[in-house]
Short mmCIF file of C-alpha atoms and ligand atoms in Angstrom, two decimals:
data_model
loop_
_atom_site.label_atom_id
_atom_site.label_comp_id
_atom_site.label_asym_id
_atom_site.label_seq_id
_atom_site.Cartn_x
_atom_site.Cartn_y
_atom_site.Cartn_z
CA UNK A 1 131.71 92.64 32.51
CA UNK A 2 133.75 93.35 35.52
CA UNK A 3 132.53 92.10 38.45
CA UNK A 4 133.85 92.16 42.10
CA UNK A 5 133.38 91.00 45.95
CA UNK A 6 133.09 92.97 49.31
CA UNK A 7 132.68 91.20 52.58
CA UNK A 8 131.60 92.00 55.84
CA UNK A 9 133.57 89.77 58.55
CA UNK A 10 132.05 89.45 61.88
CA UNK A 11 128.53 86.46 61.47
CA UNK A 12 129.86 86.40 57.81
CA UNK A 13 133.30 84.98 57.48
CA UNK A 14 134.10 84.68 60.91
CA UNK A 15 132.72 84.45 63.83
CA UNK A 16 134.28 85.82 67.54
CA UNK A 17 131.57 84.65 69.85
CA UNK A 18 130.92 87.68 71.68
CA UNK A 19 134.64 88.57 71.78
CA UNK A 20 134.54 92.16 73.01
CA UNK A 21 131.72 91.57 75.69
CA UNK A 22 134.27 88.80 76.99
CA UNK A 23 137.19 91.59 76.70
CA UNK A 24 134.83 93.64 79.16
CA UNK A 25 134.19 90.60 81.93
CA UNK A 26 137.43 89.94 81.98
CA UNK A 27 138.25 93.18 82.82
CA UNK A 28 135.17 93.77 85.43
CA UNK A 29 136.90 90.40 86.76
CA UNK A 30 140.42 92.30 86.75
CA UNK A 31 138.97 95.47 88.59
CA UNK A 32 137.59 93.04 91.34
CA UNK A 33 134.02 93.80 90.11
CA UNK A 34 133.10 90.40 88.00
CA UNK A 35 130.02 90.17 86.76
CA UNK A 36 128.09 86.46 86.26
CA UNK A 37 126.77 86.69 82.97
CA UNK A 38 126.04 82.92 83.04
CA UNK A 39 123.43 83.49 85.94
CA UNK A 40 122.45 87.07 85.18
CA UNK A 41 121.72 87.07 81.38
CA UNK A 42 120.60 90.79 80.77
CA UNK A 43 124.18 91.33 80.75
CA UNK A 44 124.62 90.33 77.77
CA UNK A 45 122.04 92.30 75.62
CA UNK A 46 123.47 95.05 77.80
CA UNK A 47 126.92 94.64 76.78
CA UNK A 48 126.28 93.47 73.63
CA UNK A 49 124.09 96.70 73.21
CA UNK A 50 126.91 99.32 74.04
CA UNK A 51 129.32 97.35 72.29
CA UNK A 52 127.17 98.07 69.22
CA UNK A 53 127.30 101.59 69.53
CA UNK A 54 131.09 101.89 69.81
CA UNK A 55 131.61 99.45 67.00
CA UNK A 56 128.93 101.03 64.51
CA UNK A 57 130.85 104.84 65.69
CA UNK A 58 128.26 106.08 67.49
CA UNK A 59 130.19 106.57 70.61
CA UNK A 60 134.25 106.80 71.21
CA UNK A 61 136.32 103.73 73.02
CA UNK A 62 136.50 106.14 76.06
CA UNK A 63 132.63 106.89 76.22
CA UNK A 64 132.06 102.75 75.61
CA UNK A 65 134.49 102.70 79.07
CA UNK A 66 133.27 105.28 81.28
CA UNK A 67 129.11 104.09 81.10
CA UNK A 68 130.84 100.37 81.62
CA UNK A 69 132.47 101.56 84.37
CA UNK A 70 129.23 103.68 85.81
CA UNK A 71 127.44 100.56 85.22
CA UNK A 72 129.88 98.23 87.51
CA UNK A 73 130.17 100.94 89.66
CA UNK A 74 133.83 101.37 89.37
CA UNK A 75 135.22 105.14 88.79
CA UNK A 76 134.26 106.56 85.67
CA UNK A 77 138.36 106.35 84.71
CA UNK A 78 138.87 103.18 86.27
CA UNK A 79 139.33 101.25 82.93
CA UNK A 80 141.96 102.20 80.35
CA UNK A 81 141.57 102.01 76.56
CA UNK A 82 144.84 100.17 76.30
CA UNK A 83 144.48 97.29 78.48
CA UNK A 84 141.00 96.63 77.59
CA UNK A 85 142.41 96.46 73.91
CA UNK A 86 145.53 94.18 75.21
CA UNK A 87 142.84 92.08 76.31
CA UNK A 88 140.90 91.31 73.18
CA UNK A 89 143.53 90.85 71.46
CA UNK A 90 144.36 88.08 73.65
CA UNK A 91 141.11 86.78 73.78
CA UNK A 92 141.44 86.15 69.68
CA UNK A 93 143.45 82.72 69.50
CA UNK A 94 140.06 81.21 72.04
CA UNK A 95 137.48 82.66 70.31
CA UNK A 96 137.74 83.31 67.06
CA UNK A 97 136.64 81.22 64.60
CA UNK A 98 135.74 81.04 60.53
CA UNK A 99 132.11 80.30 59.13
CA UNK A 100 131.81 77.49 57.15
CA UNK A 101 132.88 77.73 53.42
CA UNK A 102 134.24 80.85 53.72
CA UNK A 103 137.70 80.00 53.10
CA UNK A 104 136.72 77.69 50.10
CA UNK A 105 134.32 80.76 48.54
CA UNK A 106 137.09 83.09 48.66
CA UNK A 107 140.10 80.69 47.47
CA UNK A 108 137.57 80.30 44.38
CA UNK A 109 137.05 83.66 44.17
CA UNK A 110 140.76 84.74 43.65
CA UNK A 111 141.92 81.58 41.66
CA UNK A 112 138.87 82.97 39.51
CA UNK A 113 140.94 86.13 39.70
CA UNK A 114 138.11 88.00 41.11
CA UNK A 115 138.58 91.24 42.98
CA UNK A 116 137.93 90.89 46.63
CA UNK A 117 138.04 92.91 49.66
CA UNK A 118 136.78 92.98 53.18
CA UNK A 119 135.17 95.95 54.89
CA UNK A 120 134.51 95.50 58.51
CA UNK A 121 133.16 97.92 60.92
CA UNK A 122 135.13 98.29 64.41
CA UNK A 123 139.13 98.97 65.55
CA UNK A 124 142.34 97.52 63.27
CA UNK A 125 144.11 95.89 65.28
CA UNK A 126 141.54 93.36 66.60
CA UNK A 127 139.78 93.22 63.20
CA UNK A 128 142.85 92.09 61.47
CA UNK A 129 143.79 90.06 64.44
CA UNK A 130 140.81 87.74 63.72
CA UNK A 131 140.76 87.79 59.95
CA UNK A 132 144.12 86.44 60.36
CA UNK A 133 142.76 83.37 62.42
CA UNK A 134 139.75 82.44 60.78
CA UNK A 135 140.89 83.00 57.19
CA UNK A 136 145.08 82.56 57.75
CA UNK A 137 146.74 83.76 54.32
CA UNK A 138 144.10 86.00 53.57
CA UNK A 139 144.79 88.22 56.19
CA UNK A 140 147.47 89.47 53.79
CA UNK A 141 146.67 88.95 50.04
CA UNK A 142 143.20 90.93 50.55
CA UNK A 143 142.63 94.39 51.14
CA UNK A 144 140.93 95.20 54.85
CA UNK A 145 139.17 98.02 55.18
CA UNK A 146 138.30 98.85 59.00
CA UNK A 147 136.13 101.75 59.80
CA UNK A 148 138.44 102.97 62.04
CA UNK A 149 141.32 103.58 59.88
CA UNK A 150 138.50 104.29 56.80
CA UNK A 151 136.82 106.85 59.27
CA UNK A 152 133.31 105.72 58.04
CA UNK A 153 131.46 103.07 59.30
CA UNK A 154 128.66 100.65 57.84
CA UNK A 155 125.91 101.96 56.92
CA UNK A 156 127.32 105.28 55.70
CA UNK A 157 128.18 105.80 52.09
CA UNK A 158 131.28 107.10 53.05
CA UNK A 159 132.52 103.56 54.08
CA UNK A 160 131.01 101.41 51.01
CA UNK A 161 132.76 104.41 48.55
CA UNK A 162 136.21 103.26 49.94
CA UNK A 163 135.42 99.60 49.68
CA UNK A 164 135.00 100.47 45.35
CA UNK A 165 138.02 102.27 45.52
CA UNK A 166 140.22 99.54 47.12
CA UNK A 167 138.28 97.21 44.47
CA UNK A 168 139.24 99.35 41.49
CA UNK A 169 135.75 98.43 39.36
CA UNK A 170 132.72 100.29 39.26
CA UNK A 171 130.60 100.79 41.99
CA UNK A 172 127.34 98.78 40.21
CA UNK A 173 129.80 95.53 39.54
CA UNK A 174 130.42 95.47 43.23
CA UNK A 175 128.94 92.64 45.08
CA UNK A 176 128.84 93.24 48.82
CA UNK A 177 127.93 90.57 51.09
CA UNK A 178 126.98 90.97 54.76
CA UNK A 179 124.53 89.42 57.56
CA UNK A 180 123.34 92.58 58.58
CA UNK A 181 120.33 93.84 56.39
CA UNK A 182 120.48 97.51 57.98
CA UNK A 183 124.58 97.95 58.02
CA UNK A 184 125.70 95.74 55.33
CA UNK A 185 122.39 95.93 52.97
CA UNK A 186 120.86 98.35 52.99
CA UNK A 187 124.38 100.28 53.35
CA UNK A 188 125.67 98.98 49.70
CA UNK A 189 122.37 98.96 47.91
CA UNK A 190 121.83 102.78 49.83
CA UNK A 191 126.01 103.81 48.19
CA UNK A 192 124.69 101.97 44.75
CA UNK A 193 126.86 98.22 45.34
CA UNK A 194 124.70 95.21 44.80
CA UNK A 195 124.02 93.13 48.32
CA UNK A 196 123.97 89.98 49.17
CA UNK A 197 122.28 89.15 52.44
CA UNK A 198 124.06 86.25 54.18
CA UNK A 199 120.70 84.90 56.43
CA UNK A 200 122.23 81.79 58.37
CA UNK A 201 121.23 82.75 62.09
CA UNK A 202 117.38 82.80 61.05
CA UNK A 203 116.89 86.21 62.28
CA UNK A 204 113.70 87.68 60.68
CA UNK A 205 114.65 90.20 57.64
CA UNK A 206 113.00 93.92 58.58
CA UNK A 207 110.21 94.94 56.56
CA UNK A 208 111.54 98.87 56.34
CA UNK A 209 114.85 98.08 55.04
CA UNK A 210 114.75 97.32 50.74
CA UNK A 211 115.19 93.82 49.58
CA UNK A 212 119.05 92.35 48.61
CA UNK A 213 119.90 91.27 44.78
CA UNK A 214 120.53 88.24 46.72
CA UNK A 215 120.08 86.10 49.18
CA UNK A 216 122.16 83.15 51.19
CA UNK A 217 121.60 80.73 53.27
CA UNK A 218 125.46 79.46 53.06
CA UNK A 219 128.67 80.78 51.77
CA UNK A 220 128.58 77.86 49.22
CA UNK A 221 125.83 78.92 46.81
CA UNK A 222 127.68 82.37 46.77
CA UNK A 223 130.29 80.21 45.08
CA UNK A 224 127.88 78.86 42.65
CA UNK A 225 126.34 82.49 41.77
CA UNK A 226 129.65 83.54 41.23
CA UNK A 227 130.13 80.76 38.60
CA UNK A 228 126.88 80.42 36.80
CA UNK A 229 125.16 84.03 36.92
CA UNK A 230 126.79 86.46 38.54
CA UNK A 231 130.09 86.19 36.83
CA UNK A 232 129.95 83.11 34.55
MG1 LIG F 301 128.29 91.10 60.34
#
């Protein structure tokens, strides 16, 4: 029986802590407007929430700007798409890092000779940028699918179908693995994958969304599902 693996990156392999959100204080910072997120902490869930609409491709880059802007009170085109990209990218080396064992699961996984492919929702260049520093080496023997380039993103169908076809199997030997049960969960299960909910961060799992074929706690037991039931 074939059997193959699709990650999500960001909370599941790797980690930026709040990357993009640091892209935009930096920038406030640049513009003479900083902000002081350490003493004024609803600027994070307010960052963090439009942040979540651009990435999940609800809104454009240049939308995400302009109400950033409105909301610093700068000009609506006061902040350009390409320096606010320069900046995360520079922002990758500080503040990216991998999860633990996710290396080691997907080593195993490929010595096993086990398809494998990442599909992460959000803009190429940054997204490969920090797959390349958590997971160095991987970065180029996997396929990365971005929603960007893939013009779909998590949840949609859309995005999980090209995730099968990069994995060449069928789309019910696909295991896809995520943190999120809404984009990454419900999303495979919803596009007929098998999903694998990664719950490390102890968030509570919503009672609308349908249950995974599996659950986590670490990337480790993934490793030992792979071996003993899933593909043994
Ligand atoms: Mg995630």
């Amino acid at each position: 029986m074939s059997v193959a693996f699709g990650f999500d990156f960001d909370h599941t392999l790797g980690v930026d802590n709040g990357l993009e959100r640091t892209g935009l204080v930096e920038y406030a910072a640049e513009l003479g407007r900083p902000l002081d997120v350490q003493r004024d902490p609803e600027w994070i869930a307010r960052l963090d929430a439009l942040l979540t609409e651009f990435r999940n491709g609800r809104i454009a880059r240049a939308e995400m700007l302009a109400r950033f802007a409105a909301a610093i009170g700068a000009p609506p085109d006061a902040l350009d798409g390409e320096r606010w990209k320069a900046i995360c990218i520079a922002l990758v080396d500080r503040l990216v890092r991998p999860v633990d064992g996710a290396h080691d699961l997907l080593a195993s996984l490929v010595d096993r000779g086990i398809p494998v492919a990442i599909l992460t929702n959000g803009w190429t260049p940054l997204q490969q940028r920090k797959i390349a520093r958590a997971l160095p080496g991987f970065d180029d023997a996997l396929p990365i699918l971005v929603s960007d380039v893939v013009g779909a993103s998590k949840p949609a169908a859309a995005a999980f179908e090209a995730l099968v076809g990069a994995l060449g199997v069928p789309r019910d030997a696909v295991w896809y693995v995520g943190d999120n049960p809404r984009t990454d969960v419900a999303g495979a299960l919803g596009a007929g994958l098998r999903a694998v909910w990664f719950d490390w961060e102890g968030h509570p799992y919503p009672g609308d969304v349908p249950p995974p074929t599996l659950r986590i706690a670490a990337l480790r037991e993934l490793e030992d599902a792979a071996e003993n039931t899933i593909a043994p």
